[in-house]
PDB file of C-alpha atoms in Angstrom:
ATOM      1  CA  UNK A   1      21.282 109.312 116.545  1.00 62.00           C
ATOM      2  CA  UNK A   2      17.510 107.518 115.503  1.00 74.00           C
ATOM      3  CA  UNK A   3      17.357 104.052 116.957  1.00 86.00           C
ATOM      4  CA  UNK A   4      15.126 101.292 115.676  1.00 90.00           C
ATOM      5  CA  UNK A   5      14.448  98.589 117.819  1.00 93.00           C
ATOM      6  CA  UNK A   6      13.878  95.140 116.475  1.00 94.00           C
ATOM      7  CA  UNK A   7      11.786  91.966 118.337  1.00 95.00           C
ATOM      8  CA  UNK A   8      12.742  89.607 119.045  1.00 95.00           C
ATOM      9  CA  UNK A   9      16.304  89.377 118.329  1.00 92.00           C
ATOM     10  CA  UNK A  10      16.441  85.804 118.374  1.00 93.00           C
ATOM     11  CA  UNK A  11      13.703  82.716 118.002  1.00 96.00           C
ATOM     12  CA  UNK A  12      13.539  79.297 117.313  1.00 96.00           C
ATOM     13  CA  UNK A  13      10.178  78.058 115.931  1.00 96.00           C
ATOM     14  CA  UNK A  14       9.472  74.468 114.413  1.00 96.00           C
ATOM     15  CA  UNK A  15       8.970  73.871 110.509  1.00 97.00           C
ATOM     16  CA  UNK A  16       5.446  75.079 109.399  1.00 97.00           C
ATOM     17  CA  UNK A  17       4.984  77.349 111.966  1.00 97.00           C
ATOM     18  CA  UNK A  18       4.757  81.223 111.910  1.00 97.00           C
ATOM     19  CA  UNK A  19       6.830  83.937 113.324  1.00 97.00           C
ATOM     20  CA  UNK A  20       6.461  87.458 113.392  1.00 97.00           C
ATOM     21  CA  UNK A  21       9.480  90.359 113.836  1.00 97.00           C
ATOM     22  CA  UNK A  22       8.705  93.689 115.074  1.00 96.00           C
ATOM     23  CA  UNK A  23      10.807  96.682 113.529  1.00 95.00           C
ATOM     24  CA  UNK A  24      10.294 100.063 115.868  1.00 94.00           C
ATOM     25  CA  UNK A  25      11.381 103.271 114.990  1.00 91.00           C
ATOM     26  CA  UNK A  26      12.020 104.321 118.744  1.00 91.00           C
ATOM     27  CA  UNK A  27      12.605 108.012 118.234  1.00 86.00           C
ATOM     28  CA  UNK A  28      11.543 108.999 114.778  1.00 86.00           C
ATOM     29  CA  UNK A  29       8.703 108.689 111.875  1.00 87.00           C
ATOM     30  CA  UNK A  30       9.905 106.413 109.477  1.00 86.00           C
ATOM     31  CA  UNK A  31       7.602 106.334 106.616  1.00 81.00           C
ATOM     32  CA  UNK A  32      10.159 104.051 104.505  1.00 87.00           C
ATOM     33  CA  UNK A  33      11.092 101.137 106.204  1.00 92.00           C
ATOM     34  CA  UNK A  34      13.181  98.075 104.173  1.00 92.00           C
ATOM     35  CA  UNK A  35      13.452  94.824 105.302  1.00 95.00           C
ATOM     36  CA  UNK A  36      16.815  92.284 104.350  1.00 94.00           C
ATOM     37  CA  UNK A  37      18.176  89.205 104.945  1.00 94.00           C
ATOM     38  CA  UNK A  38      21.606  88.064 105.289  1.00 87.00           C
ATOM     39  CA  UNK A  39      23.081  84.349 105.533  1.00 82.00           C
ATOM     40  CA  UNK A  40      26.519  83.938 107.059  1.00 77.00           C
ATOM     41  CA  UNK A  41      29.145  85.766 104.989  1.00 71.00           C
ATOM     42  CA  UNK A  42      27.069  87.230 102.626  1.00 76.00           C
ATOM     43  CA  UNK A  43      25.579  90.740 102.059  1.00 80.00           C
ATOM     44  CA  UNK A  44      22.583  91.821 103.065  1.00 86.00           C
ATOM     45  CA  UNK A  45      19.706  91.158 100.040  1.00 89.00           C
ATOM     46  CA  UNK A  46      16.835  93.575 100.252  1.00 90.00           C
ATOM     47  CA  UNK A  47      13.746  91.601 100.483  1.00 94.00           C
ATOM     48  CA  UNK A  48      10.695  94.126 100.352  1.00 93.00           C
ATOM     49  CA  UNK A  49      10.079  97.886 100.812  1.00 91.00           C
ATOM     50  CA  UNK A  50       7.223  99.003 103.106  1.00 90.00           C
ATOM     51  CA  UNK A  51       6.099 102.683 103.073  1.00 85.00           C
ATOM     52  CA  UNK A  52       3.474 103.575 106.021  1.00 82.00           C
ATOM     53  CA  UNK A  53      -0.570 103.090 105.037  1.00 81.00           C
ATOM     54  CA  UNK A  54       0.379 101.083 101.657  1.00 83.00           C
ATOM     55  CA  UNK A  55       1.741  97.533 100.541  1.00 87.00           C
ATOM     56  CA  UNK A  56       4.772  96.681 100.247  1.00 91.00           C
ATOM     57  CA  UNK A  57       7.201  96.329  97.676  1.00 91.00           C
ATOM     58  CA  UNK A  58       8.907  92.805  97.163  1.00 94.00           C
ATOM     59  CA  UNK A  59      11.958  91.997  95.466  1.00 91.00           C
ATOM     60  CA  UNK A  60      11.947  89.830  92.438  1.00 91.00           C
ATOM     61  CA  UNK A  61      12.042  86.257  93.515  1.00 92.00           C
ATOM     62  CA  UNK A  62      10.340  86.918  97.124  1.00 94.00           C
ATOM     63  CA  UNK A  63       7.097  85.491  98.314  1.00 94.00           C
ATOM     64  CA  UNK A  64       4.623  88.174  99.142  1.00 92.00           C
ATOM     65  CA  UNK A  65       2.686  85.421 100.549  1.00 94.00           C
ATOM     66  CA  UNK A  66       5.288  83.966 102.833  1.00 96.00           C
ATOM     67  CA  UNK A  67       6.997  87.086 104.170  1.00 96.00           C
ATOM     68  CA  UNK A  68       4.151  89.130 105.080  1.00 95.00           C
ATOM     69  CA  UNK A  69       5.079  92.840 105.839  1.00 94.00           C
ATOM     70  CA  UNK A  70       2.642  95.080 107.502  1.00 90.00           C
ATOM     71  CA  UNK A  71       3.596  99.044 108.362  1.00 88.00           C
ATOM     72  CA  UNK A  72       0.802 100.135 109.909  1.00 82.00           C
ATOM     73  CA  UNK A  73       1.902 103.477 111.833  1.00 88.00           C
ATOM     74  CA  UNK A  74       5.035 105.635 111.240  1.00 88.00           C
ATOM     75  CA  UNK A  75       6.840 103.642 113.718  1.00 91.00           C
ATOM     76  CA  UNK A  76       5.862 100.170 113.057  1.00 93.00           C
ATOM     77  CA  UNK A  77       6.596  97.801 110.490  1.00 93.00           C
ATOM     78  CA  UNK A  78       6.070  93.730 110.805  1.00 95.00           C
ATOM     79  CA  UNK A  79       7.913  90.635 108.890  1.00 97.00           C
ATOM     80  CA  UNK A  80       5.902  87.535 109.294  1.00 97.00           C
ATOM     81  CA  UNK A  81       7.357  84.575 107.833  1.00 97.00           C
ATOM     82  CA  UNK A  82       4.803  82.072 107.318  1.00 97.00           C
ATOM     83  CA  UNK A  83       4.773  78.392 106.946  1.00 96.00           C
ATOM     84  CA  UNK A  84       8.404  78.362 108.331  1.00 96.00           C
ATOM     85  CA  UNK A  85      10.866  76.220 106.931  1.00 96.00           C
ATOM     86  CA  UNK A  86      14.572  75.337 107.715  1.00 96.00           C
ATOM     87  CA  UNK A  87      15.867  76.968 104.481  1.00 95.00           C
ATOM     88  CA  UNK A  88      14.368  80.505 106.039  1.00 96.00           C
ATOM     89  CA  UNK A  89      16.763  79.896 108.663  1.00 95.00           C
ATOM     90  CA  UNK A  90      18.649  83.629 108.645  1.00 94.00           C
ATOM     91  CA  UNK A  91      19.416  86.933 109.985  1.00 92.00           C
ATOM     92  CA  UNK A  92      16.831  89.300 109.409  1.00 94.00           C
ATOM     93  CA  UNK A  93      17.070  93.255 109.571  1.00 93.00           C
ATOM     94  CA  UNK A  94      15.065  96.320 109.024  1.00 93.00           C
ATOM     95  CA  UNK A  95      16.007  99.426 108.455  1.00 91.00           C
ATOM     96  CA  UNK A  96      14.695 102.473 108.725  1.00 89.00           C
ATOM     97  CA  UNK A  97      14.444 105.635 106.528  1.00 83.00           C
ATOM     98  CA  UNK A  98      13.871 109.004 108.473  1.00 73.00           C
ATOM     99  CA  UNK A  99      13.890 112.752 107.542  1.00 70.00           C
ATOM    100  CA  UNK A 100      17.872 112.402 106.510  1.00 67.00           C
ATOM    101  CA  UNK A 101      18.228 111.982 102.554  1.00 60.00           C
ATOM    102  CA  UNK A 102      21.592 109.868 103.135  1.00 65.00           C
ATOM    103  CA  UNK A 103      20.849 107.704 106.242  1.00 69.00           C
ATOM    104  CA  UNK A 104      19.211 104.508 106.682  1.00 75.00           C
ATOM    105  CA  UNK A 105      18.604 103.271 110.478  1.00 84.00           C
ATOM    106  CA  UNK A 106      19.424  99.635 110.987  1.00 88.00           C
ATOM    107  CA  UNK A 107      17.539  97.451 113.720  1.00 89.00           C
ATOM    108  CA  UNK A 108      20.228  94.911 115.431  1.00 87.00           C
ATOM    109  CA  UNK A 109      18.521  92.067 113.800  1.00 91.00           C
ATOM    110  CA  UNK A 110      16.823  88.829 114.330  1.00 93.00           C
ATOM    111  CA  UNK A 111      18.389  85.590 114.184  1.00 93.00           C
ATOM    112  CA  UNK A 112      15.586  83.082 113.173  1.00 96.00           C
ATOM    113  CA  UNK A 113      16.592  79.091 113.451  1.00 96.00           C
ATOM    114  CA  UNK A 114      13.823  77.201 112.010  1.00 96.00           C
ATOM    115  CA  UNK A 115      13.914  73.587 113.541  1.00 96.00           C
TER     116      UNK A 115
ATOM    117  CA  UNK B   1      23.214  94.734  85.417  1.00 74.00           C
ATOM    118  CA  UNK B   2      23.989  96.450  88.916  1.00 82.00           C
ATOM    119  CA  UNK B   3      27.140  95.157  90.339  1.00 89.00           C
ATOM    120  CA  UNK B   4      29.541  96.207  93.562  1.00 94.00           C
ATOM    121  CA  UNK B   5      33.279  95.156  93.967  1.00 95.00           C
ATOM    122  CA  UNK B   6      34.936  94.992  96.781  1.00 96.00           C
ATOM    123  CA  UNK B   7      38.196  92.683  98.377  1.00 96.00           C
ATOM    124  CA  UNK B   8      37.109  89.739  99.904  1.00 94.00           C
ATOM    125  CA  UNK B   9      38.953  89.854 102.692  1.00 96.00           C
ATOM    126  CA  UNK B  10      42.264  92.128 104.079  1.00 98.00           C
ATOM    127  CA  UNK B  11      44.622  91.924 106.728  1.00 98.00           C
ATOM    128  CA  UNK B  12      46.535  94.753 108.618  1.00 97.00           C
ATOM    129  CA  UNK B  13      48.766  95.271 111.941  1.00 97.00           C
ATOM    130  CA  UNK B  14      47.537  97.196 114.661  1.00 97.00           C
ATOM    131  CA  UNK B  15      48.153 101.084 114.467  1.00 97.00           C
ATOM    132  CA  UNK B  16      48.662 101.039 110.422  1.00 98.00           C
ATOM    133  CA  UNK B  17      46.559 102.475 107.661  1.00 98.00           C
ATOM    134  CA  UNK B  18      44.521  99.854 105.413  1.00 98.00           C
ATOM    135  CA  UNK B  19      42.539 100.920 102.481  1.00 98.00           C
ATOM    136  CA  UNK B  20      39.385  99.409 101.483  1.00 98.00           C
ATOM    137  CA  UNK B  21      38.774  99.447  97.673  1.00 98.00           C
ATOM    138  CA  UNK B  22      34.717  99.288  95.978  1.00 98.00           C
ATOM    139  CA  UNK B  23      34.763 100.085  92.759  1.00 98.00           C
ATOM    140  CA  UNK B  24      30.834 100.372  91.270  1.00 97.00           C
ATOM    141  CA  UNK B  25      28.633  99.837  87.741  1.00 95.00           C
ATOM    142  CA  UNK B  26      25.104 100.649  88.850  1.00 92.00           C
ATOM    143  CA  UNK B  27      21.820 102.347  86.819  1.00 89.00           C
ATOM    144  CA  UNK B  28      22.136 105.645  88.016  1.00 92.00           C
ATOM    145  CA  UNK B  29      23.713 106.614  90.911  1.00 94.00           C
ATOM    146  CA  UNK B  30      22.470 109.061  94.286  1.00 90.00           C
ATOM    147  CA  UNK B  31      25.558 108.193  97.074  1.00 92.00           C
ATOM    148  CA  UNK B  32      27.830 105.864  97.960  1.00 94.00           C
ATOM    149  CA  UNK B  33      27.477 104.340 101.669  1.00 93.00           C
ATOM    150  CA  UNK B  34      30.119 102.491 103.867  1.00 95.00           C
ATOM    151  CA  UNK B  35      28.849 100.497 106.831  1.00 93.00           C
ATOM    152  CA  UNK B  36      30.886  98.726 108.829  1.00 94.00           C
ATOM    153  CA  UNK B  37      29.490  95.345 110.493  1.00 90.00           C
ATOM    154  CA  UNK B  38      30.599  92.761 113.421  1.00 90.00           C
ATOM    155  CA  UNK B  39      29.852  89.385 113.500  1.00 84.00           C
ATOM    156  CA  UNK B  40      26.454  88.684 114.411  1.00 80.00           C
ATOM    157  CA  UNK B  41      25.482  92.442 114.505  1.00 84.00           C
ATOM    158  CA  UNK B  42      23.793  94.622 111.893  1.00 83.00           C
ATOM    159  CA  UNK B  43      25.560  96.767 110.392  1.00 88.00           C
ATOM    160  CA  UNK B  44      26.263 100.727 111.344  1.00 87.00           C
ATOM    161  CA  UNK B  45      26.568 103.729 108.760  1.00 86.00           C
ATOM    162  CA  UNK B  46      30.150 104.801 108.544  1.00 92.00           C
ATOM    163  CA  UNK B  47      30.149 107.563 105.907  1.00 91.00           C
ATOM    164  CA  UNK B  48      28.186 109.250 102.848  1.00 91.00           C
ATOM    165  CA  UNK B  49      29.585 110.642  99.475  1.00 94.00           C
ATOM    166  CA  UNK B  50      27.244 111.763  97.004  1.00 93.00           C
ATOM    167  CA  UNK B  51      30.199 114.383  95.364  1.00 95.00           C
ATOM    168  CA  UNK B  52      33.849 113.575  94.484  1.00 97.00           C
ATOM    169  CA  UNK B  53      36.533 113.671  96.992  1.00 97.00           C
ATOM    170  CA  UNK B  54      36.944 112.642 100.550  1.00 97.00           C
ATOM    171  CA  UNK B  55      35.100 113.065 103.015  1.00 93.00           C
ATOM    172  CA  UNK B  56      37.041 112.585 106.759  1.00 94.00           C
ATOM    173  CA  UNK B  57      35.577 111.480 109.832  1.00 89.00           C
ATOM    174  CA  UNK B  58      37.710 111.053 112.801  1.00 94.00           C
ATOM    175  CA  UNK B  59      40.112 107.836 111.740  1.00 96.00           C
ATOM    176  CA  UNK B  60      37.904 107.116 109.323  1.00 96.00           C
ATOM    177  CA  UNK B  61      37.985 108.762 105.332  1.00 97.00           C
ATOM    178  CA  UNK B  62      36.210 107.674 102.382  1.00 97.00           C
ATOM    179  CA  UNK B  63      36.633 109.040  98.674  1.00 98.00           C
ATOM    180  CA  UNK B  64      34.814 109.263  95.309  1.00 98.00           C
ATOM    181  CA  UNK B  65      35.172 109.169  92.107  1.00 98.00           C
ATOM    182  CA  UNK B  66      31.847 109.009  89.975  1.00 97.00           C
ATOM    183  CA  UNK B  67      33.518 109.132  86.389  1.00 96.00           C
ATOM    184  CA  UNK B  68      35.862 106.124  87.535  1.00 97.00           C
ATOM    185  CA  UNK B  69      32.837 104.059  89.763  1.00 97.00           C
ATOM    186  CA  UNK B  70      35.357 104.135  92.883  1.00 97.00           C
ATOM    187  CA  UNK B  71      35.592 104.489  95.695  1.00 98.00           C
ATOM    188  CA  UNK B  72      37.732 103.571  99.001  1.00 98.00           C
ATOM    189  CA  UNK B  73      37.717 103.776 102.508  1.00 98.00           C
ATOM    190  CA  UNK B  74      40.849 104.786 105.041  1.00 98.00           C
ATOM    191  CA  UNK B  75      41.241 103.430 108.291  1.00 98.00           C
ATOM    192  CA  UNK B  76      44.358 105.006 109.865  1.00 97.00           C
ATOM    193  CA  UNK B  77      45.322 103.772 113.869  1.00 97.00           C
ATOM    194  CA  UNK B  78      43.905 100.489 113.435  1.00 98.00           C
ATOM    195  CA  UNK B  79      42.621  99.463 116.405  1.00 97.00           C
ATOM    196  CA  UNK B  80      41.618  95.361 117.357  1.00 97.00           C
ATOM    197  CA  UNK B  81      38.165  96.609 117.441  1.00 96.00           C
ATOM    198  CA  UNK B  82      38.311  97.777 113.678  1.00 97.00           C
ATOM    199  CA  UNK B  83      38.143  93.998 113.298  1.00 97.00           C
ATOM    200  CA  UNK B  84      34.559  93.348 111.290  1.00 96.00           C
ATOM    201  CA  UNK B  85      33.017  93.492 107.466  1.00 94.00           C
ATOM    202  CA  UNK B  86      33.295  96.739 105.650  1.00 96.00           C
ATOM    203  CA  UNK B  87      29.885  97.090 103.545  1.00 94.00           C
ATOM    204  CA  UNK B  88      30.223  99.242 100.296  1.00 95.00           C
ATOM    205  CA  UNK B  89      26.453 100.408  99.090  1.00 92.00           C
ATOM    206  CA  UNK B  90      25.376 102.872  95.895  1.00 93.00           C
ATOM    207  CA  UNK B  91      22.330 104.256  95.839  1.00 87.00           C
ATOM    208  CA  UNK B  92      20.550 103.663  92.390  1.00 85.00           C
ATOM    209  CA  UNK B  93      18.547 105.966  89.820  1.00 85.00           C
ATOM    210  CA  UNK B  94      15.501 104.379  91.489  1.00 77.00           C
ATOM    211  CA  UNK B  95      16.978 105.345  95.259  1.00 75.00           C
ATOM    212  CA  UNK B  96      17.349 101.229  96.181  1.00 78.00           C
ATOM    213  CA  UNK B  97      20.921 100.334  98.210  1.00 82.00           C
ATOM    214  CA  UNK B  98      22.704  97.782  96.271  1.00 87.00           C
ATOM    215  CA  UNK B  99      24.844  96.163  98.532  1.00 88.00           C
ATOM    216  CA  UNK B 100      28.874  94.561  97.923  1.00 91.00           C
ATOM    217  CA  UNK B 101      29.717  91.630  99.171  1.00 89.00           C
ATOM    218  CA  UNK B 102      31.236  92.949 102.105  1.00 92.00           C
ATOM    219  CA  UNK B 103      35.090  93.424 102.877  1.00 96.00           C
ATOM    220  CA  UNK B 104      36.679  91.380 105.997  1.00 95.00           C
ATOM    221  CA  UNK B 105      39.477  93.318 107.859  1.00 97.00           C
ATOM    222  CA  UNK B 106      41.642  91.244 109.818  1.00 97.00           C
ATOM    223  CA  UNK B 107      43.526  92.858 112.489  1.00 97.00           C
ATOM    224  CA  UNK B 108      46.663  91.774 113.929  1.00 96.00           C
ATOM    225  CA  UNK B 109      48.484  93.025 116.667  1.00 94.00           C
TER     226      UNK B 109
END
């Protein structure tokens, strides 16, 4: 099956810094890719939609300027959280849309501690 | 609004059957997901149904029902590894996953 690859999988950074996480589509194009966040026993909340050479597409009640997404290539897609702060503190995964109509691709995630 | 039910949480011995109930009100709908998902990992795609009726995979089954919003999912030979949060998804009018709350399965031996 696709795998997408996600970097890094885990990082601490202090409060006010900035940290970036790599989604990869290893094996496929993705030209969709979604990006969520999940705190401990929760489900996963869709934060923003990125399609390939465009912006992307935030949920209501997400910072566009906080949680920067970039998809620059087919296989590519950033999350930079800016300005960090302890309450960002959270699992983070992509996902990944390919030529399927039914299947989404999920990276393993990055757990991001902000200190 | 868009809303997903599902148990909170469910127990069941080793080698039994346990199913997993998500009943659904969204705008529009284009498939119903289950993904299962272990502590700490993200989760993995478990099965599709976009018509009614069950689809079978190995130990694993899932069912429809669009005029009732339902849906389940069978686990038969529970294994200790079955152990993890059962996601229920529907895909919207507008193609977005809305996402339950997630179903923990307790297994015992």
């Amino acid at each position: 099956g696709a795998v997408v690859s996600q970097h890094p999988s885990w990082v601490i950074c202090k409060s006010g810094t900035s940290v970036k996480i790599e989604c990869r589509s290893l094996d496929f194009q993705a030209t969709t890719m979604f990006w969520y966040r999940q705190f401990p026993k929760q489900s996963l909340m869709l934060m923003a939609t990125s399609n390939e050479g465009s912006k992307a597409t935030y949920e209501q009640g997400v910072e566009k300027d906080k949680f920067l997404i970039n998809h620059a290539s087919l296989t590519l897609s950033t999350l930079t959280v800016t300005s960090a702060h302890p309450e960002d503190s959270s699992f983070y995964i992509c996902s990944a849309k390919g030529t399927s109509d039914y299947e989404q691709y999920f990276g393993p995630g990055t757990r991001l501690t902000v200190t | 609004g868009q809303n997903i039910d599902q148990p909170t949480e469910m127990t069941a011995t080793e080698g039994a059957i346990v199913q997993i109930n998500c009943t659904y009100q969204t705008s529009g709908f284009n498939g119903l997901f289950w993904y299962q998902q272990h502590a700490g990992e993200a989760p993995t795609f478990l099965s599709y149904n976009v018509l009614d009726g069950l689809e079978e995979k190995g130990r694993f089954s899932s069912f429809l029902s669009r005029s009732k919003g339902y849906s389940y999912l069978l686990l038969k030979e529970l294994q200790m590894k079955d152990s993890a949060s059962y996601l229920c998804a529907v895909r919207d009018s507008n193609y977005q996953l809305i996402w339950g709350a997630g179903t923990k399965l307790i297994i015992k031996p």
